[in-house]
Each structure stands twice: as C-alpha cells, then as structure tokens.
Coordinates of C-alpha atoms and ligand atoms in Angstrom, one line a residue:
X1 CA -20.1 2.8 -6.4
X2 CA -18.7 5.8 -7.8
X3 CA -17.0 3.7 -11.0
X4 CA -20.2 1.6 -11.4
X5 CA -22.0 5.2 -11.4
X6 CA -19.1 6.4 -13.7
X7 CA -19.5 3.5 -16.0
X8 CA -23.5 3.2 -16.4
X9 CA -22.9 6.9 -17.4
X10 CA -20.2 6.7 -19.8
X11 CA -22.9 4.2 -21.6
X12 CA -25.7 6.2 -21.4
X13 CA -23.7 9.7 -22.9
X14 CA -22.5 7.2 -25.6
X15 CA -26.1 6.1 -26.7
X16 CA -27.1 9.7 -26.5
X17 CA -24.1 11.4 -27.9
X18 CA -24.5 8.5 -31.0
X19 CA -28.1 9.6 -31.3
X20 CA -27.5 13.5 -31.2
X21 CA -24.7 13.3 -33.6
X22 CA -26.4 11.2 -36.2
X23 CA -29.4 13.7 -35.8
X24 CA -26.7 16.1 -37.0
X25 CA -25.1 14.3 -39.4
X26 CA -28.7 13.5 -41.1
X27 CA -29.9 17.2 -41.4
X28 CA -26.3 17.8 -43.0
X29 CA -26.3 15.3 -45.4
X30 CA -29.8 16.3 -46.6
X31 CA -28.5 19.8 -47.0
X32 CA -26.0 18.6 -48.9
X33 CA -27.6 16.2 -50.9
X34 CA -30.3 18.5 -51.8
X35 CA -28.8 22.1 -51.8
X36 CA -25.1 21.5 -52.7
X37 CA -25.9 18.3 -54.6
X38 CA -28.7 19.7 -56.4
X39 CA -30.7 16.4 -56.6
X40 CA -34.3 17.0 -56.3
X41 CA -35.9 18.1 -52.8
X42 CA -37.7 15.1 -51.9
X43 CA -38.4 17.3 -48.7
X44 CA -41.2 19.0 -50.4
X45 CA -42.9 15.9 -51.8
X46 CA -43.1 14.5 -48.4
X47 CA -44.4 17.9 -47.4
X48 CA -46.8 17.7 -50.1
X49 CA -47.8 14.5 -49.7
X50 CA -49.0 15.3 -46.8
X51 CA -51.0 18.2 -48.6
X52 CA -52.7 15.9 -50.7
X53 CA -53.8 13.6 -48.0
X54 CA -55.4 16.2 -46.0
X55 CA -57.1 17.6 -49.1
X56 CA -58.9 14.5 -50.2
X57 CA -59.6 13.9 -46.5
X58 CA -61.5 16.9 -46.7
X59 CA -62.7 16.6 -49.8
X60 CA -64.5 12.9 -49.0
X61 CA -65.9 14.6 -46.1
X62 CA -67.5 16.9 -48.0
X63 CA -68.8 14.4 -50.1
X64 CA -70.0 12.4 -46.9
X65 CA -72.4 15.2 -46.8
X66 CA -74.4 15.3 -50.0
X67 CA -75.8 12.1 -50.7
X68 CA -75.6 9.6 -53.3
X69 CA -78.1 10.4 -55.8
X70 CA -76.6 14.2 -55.6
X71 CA -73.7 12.8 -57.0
X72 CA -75.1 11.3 -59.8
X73 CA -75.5 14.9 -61.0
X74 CA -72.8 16.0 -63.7
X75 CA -72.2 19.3 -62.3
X76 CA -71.3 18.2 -59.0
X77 CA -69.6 15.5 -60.7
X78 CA -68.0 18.3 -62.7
X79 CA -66.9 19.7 -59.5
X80 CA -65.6 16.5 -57.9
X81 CA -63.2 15.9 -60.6
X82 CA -61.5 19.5 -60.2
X83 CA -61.3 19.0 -56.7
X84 CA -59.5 15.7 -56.9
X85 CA -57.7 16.8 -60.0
X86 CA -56.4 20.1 -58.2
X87 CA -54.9 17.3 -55.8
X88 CA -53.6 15.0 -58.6
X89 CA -56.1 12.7 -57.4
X90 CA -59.3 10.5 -59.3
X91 CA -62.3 9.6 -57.9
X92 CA -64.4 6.6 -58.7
X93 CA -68.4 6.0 -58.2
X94 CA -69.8 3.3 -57.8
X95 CA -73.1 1.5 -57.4
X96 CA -73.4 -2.2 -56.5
X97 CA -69.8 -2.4 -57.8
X98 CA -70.7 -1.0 -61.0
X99 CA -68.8 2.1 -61.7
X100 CA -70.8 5.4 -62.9
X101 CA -68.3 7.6 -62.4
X102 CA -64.5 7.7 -63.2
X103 CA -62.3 10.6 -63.6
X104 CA -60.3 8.2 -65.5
X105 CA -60.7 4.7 -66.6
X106 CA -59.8 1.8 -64.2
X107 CA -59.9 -1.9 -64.9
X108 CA -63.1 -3.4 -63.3
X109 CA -61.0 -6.1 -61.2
X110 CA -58.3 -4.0 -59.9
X111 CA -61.6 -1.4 -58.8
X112 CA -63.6 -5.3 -57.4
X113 CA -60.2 -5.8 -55.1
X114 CA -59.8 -2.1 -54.1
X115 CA -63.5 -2.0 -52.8
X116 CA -62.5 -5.1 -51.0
X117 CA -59.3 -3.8 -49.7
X118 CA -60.6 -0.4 -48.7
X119 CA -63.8 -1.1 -47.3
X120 CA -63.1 -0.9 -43.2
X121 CA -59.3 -0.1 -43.4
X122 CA -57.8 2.0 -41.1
X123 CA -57.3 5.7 -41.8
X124 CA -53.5 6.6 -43.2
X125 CA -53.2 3.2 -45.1
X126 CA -52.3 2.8 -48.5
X127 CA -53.4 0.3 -51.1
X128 CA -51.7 -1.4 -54.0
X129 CA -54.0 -0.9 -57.1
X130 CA -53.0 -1.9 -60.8
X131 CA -49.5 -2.0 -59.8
X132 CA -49.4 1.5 -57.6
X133 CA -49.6 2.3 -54.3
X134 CA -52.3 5.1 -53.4
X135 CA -53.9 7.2 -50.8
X136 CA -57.6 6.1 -50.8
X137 CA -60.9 7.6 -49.0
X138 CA -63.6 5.1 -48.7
X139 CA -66.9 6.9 -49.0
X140 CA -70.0 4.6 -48.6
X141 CA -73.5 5.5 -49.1
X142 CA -76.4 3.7 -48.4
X143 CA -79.3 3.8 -51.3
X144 CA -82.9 4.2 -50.9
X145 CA -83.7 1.2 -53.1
X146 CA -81.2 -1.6 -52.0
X147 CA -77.7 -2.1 -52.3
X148 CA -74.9 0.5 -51.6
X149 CA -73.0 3.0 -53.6
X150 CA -69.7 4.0 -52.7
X151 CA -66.6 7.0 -53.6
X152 CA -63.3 6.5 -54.1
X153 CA -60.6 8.7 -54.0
X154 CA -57.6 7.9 -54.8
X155 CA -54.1 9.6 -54.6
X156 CA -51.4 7.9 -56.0
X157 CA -48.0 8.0 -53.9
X158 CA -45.5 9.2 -55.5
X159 CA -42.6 9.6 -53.3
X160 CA -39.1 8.8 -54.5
X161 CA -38.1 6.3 -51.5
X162 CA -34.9 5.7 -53.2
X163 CA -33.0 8.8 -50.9
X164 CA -35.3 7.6 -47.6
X165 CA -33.1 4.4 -48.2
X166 CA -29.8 6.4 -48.7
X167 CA -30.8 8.7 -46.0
X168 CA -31.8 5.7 -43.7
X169 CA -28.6 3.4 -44.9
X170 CA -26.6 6.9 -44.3
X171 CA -28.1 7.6 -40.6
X172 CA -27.7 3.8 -39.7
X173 CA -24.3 3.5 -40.3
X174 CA -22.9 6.7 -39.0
X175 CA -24.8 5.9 -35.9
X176 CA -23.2 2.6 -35.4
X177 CA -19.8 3.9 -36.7
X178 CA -20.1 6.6 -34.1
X179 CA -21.3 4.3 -31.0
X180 CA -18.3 2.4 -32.1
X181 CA -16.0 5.3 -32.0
X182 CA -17.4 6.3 -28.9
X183 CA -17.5 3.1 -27.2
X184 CA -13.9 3.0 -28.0
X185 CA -13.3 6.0 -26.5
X186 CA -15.0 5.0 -23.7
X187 CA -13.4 1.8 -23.5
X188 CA -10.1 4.0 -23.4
X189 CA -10.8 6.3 -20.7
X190 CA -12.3 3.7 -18.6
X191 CA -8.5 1.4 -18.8
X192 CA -7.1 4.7 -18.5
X193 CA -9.3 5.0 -15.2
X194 CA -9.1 2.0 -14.1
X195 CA -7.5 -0.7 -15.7
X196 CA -3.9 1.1 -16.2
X197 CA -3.9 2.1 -12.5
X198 CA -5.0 -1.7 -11.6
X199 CA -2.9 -3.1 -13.3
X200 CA 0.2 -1.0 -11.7
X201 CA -1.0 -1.5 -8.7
X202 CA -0.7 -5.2 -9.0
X203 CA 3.1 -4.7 -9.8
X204 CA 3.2 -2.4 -7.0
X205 CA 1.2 -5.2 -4.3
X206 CA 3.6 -7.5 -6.1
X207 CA 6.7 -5.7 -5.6
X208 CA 5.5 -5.1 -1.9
X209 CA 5.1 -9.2 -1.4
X210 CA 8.8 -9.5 -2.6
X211 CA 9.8 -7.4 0.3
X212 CA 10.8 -4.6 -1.9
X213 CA 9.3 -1.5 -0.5
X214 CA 11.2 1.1 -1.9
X215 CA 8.7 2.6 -4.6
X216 CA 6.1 5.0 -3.9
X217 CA 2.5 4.2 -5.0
X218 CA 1.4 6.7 -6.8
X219 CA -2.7 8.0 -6.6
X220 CA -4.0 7.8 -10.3
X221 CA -7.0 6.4 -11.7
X222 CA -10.6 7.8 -10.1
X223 CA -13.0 7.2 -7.7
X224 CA -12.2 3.5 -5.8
X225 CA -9.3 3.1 -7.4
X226 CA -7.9 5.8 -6.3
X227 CA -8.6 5.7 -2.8
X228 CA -7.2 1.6 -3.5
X229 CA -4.3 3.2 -4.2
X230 CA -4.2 5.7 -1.6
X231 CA -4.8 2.6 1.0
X232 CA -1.9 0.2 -0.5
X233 CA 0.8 3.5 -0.6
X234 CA -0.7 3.8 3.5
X235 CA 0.1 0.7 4.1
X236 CA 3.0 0.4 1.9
X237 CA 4.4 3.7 4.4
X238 CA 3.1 1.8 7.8
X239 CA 4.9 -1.8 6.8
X240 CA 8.0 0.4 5.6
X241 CA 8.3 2.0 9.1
X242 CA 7.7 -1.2 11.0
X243 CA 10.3 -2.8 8.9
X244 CA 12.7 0.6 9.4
X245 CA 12.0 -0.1 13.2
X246 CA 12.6 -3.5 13.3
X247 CA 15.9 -3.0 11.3
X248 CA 16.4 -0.6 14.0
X249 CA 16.0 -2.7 17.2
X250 CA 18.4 -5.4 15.2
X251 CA 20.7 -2.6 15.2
X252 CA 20.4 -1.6 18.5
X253 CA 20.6 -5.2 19.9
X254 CA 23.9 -5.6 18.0
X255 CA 25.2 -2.2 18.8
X256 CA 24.7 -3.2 23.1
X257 CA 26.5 -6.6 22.1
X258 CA 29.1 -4.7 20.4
X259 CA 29.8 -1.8 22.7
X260 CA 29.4 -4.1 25.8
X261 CA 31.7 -5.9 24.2
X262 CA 34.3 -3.8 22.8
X263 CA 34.1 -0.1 24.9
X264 CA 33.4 -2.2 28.1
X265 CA 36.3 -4.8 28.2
X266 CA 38.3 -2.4 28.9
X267 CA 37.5 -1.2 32.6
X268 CA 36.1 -4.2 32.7
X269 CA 39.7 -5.9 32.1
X270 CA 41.6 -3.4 34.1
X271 CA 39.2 -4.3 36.9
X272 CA 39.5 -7.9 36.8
X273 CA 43.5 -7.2 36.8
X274 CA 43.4 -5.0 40.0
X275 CA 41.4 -7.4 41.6
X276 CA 43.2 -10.1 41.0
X277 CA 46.6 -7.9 42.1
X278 CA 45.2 -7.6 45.3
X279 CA 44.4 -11.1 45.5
X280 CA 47.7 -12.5 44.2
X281 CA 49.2 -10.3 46.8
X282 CA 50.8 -7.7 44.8
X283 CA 49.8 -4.7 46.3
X284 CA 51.7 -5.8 49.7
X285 CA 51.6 -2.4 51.4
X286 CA 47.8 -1.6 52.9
X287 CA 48.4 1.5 50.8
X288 CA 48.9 -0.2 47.7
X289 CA 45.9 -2.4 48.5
X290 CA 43.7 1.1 48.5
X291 CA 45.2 2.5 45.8
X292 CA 44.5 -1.0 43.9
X293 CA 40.9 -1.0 45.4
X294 CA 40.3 2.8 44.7
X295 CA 40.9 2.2 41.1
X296 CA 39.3 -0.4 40.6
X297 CA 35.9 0.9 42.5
X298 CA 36.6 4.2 39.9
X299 CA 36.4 1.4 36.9
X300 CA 33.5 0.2 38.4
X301 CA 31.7 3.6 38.3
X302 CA 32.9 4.3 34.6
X303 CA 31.1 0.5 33.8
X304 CA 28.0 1.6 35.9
X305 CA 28.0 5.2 33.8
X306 CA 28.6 3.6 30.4
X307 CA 25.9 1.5 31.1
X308 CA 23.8 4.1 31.7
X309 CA 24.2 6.1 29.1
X310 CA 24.2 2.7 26.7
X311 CA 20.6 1.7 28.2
X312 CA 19.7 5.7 27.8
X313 CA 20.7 6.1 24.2
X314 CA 19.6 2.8 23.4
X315 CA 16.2 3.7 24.3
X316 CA 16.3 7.2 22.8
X317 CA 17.2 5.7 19.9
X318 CA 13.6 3.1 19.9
X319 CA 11.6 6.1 21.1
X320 CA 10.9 4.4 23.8
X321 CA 11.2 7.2 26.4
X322 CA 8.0 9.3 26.7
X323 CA 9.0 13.3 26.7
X324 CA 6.9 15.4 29.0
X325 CA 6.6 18.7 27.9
X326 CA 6.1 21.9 29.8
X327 CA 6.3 25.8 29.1
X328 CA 9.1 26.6 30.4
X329 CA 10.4 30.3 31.5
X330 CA 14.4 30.3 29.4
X331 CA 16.2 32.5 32.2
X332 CA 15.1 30.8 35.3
X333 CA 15.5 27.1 33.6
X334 CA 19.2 28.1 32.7
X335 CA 20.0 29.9 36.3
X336 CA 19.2 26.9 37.8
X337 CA 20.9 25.1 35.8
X338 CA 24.1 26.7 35.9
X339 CA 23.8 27.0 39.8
X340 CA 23.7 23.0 39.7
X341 CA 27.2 22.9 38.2
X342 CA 28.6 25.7 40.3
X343 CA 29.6 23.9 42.8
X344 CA 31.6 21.4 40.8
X345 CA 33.0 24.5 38.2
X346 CA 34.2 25.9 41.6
X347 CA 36.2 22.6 42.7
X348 CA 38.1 22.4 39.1
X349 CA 38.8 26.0 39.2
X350 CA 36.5 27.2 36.4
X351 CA 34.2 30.2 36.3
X352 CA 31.0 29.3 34.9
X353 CA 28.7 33.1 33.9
X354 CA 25.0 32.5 32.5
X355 CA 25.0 35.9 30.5
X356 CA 21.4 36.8 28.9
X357 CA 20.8 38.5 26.2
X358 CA 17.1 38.4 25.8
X359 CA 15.1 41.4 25.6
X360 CA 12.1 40.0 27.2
X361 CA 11.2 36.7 28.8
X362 CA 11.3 33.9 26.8
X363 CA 9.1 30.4 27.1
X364 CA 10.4 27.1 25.6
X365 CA 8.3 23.6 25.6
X366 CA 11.2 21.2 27.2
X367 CA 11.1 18.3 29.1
X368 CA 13.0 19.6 32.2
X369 CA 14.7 16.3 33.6
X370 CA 15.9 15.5 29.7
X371 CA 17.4 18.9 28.9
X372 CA 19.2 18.8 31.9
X373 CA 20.8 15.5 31.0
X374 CA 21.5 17.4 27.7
X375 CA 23.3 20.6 29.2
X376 CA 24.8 18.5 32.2
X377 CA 26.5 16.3 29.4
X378 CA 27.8 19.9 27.4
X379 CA 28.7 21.4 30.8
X380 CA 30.7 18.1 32.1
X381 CA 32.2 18.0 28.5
X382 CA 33.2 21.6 29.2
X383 CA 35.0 21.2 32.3
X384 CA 36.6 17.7 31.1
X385 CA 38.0 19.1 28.4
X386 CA 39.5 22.0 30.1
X387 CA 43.4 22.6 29.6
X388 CA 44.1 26.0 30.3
X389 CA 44.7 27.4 34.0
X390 CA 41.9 30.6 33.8
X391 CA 39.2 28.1 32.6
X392 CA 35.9 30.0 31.7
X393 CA 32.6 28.7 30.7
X394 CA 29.8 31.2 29.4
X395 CA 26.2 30.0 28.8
X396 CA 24.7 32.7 26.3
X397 CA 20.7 33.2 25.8
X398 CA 19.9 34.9 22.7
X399 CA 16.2 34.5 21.0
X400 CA 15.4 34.6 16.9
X401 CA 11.6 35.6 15.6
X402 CA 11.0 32.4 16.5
X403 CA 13.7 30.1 18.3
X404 CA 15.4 30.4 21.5
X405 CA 19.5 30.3 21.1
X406 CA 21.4 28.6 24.2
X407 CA 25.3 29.0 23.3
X408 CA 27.7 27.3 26.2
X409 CA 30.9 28.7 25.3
X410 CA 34.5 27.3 26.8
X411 CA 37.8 28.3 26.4
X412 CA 39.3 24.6 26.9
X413 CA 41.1 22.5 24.5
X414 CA 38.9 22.8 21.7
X415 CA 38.3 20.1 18.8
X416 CA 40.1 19.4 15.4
X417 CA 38.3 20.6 12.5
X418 CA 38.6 17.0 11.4
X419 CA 37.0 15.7 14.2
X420 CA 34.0 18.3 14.2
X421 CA 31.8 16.5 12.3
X422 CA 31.5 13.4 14.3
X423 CA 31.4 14.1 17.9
X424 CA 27.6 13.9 18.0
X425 CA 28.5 10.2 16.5
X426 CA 28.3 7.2 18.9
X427 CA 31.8 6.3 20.4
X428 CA 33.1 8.9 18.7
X429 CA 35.9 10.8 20.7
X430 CA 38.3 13.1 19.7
X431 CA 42.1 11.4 20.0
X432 CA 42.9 12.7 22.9
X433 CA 39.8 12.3 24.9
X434 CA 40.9 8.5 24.0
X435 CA 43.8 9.0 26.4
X436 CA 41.6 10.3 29.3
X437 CA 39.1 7.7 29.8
X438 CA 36.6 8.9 32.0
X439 CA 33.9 9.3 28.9
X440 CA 31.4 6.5 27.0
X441 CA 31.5 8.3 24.0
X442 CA 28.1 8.8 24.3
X443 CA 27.4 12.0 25.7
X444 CA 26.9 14.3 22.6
X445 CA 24.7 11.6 20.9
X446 CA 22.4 11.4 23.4
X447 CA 22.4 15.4 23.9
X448 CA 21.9 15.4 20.1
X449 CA 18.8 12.8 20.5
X450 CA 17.3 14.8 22.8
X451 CA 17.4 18.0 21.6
X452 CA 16.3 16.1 18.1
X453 CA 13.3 14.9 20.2
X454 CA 12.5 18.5 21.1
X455 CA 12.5 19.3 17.3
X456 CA 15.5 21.3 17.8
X457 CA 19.0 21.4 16.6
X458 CA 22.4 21.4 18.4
X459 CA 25.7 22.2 16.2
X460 CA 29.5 23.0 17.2
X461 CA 31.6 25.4 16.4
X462 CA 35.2 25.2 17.4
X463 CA 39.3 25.5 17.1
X464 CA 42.0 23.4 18.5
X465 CA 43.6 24.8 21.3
X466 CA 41.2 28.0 21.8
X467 CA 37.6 26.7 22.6
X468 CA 34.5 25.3 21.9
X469 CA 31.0 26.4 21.4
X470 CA 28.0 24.1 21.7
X471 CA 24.7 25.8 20.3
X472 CA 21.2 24.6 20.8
X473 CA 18.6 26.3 19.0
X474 CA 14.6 25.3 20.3
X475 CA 11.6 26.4 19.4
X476 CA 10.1 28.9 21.4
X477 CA 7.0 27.8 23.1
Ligands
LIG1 P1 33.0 11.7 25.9 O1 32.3 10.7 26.8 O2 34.2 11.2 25.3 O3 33.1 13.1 26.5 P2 31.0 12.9 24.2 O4 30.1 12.4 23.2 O5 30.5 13.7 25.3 O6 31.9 11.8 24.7 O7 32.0 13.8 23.3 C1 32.6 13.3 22.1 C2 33.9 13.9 21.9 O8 33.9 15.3 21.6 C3 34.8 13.9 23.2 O9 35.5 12.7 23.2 C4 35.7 15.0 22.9 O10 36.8 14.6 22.2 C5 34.9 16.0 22.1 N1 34.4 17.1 22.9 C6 33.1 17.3 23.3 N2 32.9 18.4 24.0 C7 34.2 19.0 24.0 C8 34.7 20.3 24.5 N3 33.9 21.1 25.2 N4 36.0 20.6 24.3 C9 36.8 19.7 23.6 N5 36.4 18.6 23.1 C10 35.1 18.2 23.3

C-alpha cells in the first residue's frame, strides 16, 4: 500500500513539478527575450490590446445610446472618428448595406461579408476582413422608415504571434524535457526502492534454496520491501538455527555412539574379563572370587555414572532440560552445600572452610538441584585430585557491583598450564587423571553447561603441583 501510495505520488510531484518549473522557465525566458534580448515587448501589445478592446466596447455602447439619425450628424460623426481613431480603430455606417460613413475607405464586398459575419457573433471574436483580422462591435439600429442601419467598429489586431509561438514551442518542450528528466529520476529512485532491493533479495531467496545460509539479508529498499526483507533475514535466522540444531542432535547422536563406544569399552571390557575369571574358575579362593566380584560391581558403577553424566550432558547440550529459577540467599545456599560434602572431605582426610567475604547478603537466580551438580562435580574434582597429606579445600564468596564470585580453592595436584585450556572440554582429562579411572571426563563440561545456562561464567586458574582454583562468577539476582 505504502509503495502504491509512494508511487501514485512520485507521478503526481512529477506532473506538478514539470508544470511549476516550466511556469518558471516561461517568465525567464520572456525576461530574457525582452529585457536582455531587447526584442520588442510584445507584453505591452497584448496589454494594450486589451486596452483597445475595452475602449471600443465602450465606445459602441455609447453609440447604442444615441440613435441612428443622431449619427448621421457630422459633428457627432466628427467625434466618432476621434474616439475610434484615439484607439487606432475605424468605424463604418451603414444604412441598408449602403455605407454613409467611413473613417476610411473599405471595399463594398469585404464591408457585404463583414455585416454577414458580425451580425449575431459572439462577444470577443475576431473577423477576417480584406486580408486582416480585427476586433469588431456590431452596433444595429432599427430605422423609423424600414430597413436597418448599423456601426461598425473595427480594431485591427495587431499582435506579433511570432514570439507566442516561440514562447509556446519554448514552454512545450521544456515541459516535456523536464517530465522526462523527472520521470527518469523517478524511475531511478523507484529501482533504487524497490527494484535493486528485489532483485537482491531474489539472489538472497535463491542462495537460501541452495542451502547456503550464511549471508545476512540486509533491510534496504522502503515501505513493503523492506519489511519483505526484514521477513526473509527472520526466516533466513529461524531455518539457520533449526539447521544449527539439527546439526547439533547429529552431533550429539554420534558423540553417544562414539563415547559409548570408545570411553565405555573399557570398564565395560574389564568387566566382561572379571566375570568371565570367576566363571572360568580363576579366582579359586572365595576371596579372590570377592575381590573379582568387588571390582567388577565398582566397573559397573563407573558405567552406570558415565552414563549418567553422558545422558545429562547430552541433554544440556539440546537444551532440553528446563532450568527453574529461584532467588536464592549466596551464604546459606553455599553452607549447605559445603555441609553436604563434609562428611565425605572428613573420610579422605581433607578440611573443607566456606569463608565469606561479603559485606552484606547476597541473592543469586539459580536453579538449586543444577548448581549443586555443578559444585558437587568441582568439590569431588577437588578431593579426587588430592595428593598432598594436609589436603585443604576453601570455598570463597566475594560479590562485584553486579556479580556474585564463588572461588573453590584446593591445594591438590593442580593442572599443567598446557592442559588448562581444555578441561571444560568433553573427555578431556589431564594425563594423569587417565591413570586413575574413576572420572567420565565429563564433569567440568557439564559444570561449564550449567553455569553457561545460568548466563554465568566458570574459568580456572592453576599450577602443577600447588593447586587449583575454580571460579564461578553469576549474576546477582
Ligand atoms: P574427570 O571425570 O576426569 O574428573 P572432569 O571434567 O571433572 O573429568 O575434569 C577434567 C580434568 O581436569 C580431570 O581429568 C583432571 O585432570 C582435571 N581437573 C579437574 N579438576 C581438578 C582439580 N581440582 N585438580 C587437578 N586437576 C583437576
């Protein structure tokens, strides 16, 4: 509607503009044809023409009133002919055709066909007569004694039409060259509105039907076309995310396959071997057969854990796992979470502190069951990792203008610079973690995903051999 609108309007400032700008150009070339040009002012001919016509306008209605046989007297005939002569004009009497008065001669048949001509013609014509074109008044008069007498007055037109035609040749072709100019231009900003843009966006629908949706659609162009382009980019976004996603669950799909697979052979192997000890009667002593059967129950476990945490980051990784969020007071979540692992820090030998360093309370949006998966993972990590006799843990709470700082800080075996970077990886563990094979790997990565999922952040700071810190920084609710 808006472009239809657009266009109808374009037109009509065209046809306008064309007119208002030949109106211009008109009154300048007359200036400049009279006054700079010098050529003679026609202007004041047609002015005076007009003069003249009024005057002998006048001047038959004047006669009008006297009647005929007054006019047969020479001294108003006297006056007539200064009158008409002051307007460059003649008069002519006449009485049953026959003239009786002239102000200058006229041949007999041009006067028979100028009564005939004049007689009930409309006011403002002119009339050809002996070869030039006049003004005429028409003034009958009804006699006493039959027949009719009638007044003539003519004016003879004089105007030069030769610069009316230059003027008129002048106007009509500046207003044509100008429509075209304009129409041009319009034509030009209407493709620049909408035909460019089209166009582009047909490459860019084009490109999109190819599969190829890595160019942004820009918004040009006005009105519909615009908002076109504003729907295909949408769309272009929505197909590009359900395509991201779909990449994503192929991914996933062949990640399980892979990691069932490849990280869970091995228990899975070692298993199968014990079990089949036990069965091919290797493990002869009934001690033996527990140990065999307590290790292979402990494989069991690491399976059933892996495939926990699989299944969890798996579906982390979809968003498939609503979060429930709640204002949550930062002190009393963390005391309680810390008590949770006392128990197990007390068994191993490790003292775990919570020590706060807020000035005031301090609220966080978490979802309580998720975050504890994400500091049970650091705090097990902690302990697991633990390789010195006075083991310590320390969970710090520190606050920013506007984030809430949760540092858990160990003194254990620390990690290799190297390795730093890719512990919140997938699978990734640090060498000698490799050895000790009661992890999936997978622990940091989902910490990472959940505390991603909280629009937070979680980095690492660490050295081999003295400790490791684990930060989490959340927005404070
Ligand atoms: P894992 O199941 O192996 O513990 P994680 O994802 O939890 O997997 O950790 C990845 C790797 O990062 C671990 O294998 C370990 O090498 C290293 N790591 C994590 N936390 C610590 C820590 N507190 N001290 C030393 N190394 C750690």
């Amino acid at each position: 509607m808006y472009l239809t609108k657009r266009f109808f309007g374009l037109n009509l400032l065209t046809v306008l503009l064309s007119i208002g700008l030949t109106a211009l150009a008109t009154v300048i070339f007359t200036a400049v044809y009279t006054k700079f040009l010098g050529r003679e002012v026609y202007l004041n001919e047609m002015k005076r023409m007009f003069e003249v016509r009024a005057g002998i306008h006048e001047l038959a209605r004047d006669m009008q009133k006297l009647s005929f046989d007054q006019l047969l007297n020479p001294a108003v005939q006297q006056d007539l002919s200064l009158r008409v002569q002051a307007w460059g004009a003649d008069a002519v009497l006449l009485k049953n055709r026959e003239t009786v008065f002239a102000t200058k001669p006229f041949n007999q048949i041009d006067l028979e066909k100028g009564l005939l001509l004049t007689d009930g013609a409309a006011e403002g014509e002119t009339m050809n007569f002996g070869g030039h074109a006049y003004f005429f008044e028409h003034v009958p008069y009804a006699l006493p004694s039959d027949g009719s007498g009638v007044l003539l007055l003519l004016s003879p037109v004089k105007l030069n039409l030769g610069f009316y035609k230059v003027l008129f040749l002048f106007a009509a072709g500046f207003f044509i060259l100008t429509l075209l100019l304009l129409n041009v231009w319009v034509s030009y900003r209407f493709s620049r509105a909408v035909i460019l843009p089209v166009s582009r966006l047909k490459n860019a629908a084009a490109k999109i039907s190819e599969g190829d949706l890595s160019g942004g659609i820009a918004e040009e162009g006005e009105g519909e076309v615009r908002e076109l382009c504003r729907a295909l980019e949408l769309m272009r976004i929505k197909l590009k995310e359900s395509v991201y996603l779909q990449e994503k669950y192929d991914e996933n799909r062949k990640f399980l396959v892979s990691s069932i697979s490849h990280d869970l052979k091995t228990p899975v192997t070692s298993i199968k071997g014990y079990i089949e000890g036990v069965l091919d009667g290797v493990a002869q002593t009934p001690e033996k057969l527990q140990e065999y059967l307590e290790t292979a129950r402990s494989k069991a476990v690491l399976v059933n854990t892996m495939m926990d945490d699989l299944l969890l980051y798996s579906s982390l990784d979809l968003n498939q796992l609503p979060y429930h969020f709640e204002p949550c007071d930062l002190k009393g979540y963390f005391e309680d979470c810390v008590a949770d692992h006392r128990y197990e820090y007390d068994q191993a030998g490790i003292a775990l502190e919570l020590a706060v360093e807020l000035e005031r309370p301090v609220t966080v949006r978490i979802d309580r069951e998720r975050m504890r998966r994400v500091i049970q993972n650091i705090l097990d990590n902690a302990a697991k990792y633990m390789n010195k006799p006075d083991g310590r843990v320390t969970v710090i709470l520190r606050e920013t203008r506007s984030s809430a700082i949760i540092e858990i800080q160990d003194n254990g075996s620390g990690i290799p610079e190297e390795d730093l970077p890719y512990i919140f990886e997938r699978f990734y563990r640090v060498d000698a973690a490799r050895r000790n094979a009661s992890g999936s790997g997978l622990g940091l990565a989902i910490a990472k995903q959940i505390v991603e999922g909280h629009e937070g952040t979680i980095w690492a700071r660490s050295k081999a051999g003295e400790g490791t810190r684990m930060i989490l920084s959340l927005k404070k609710g």
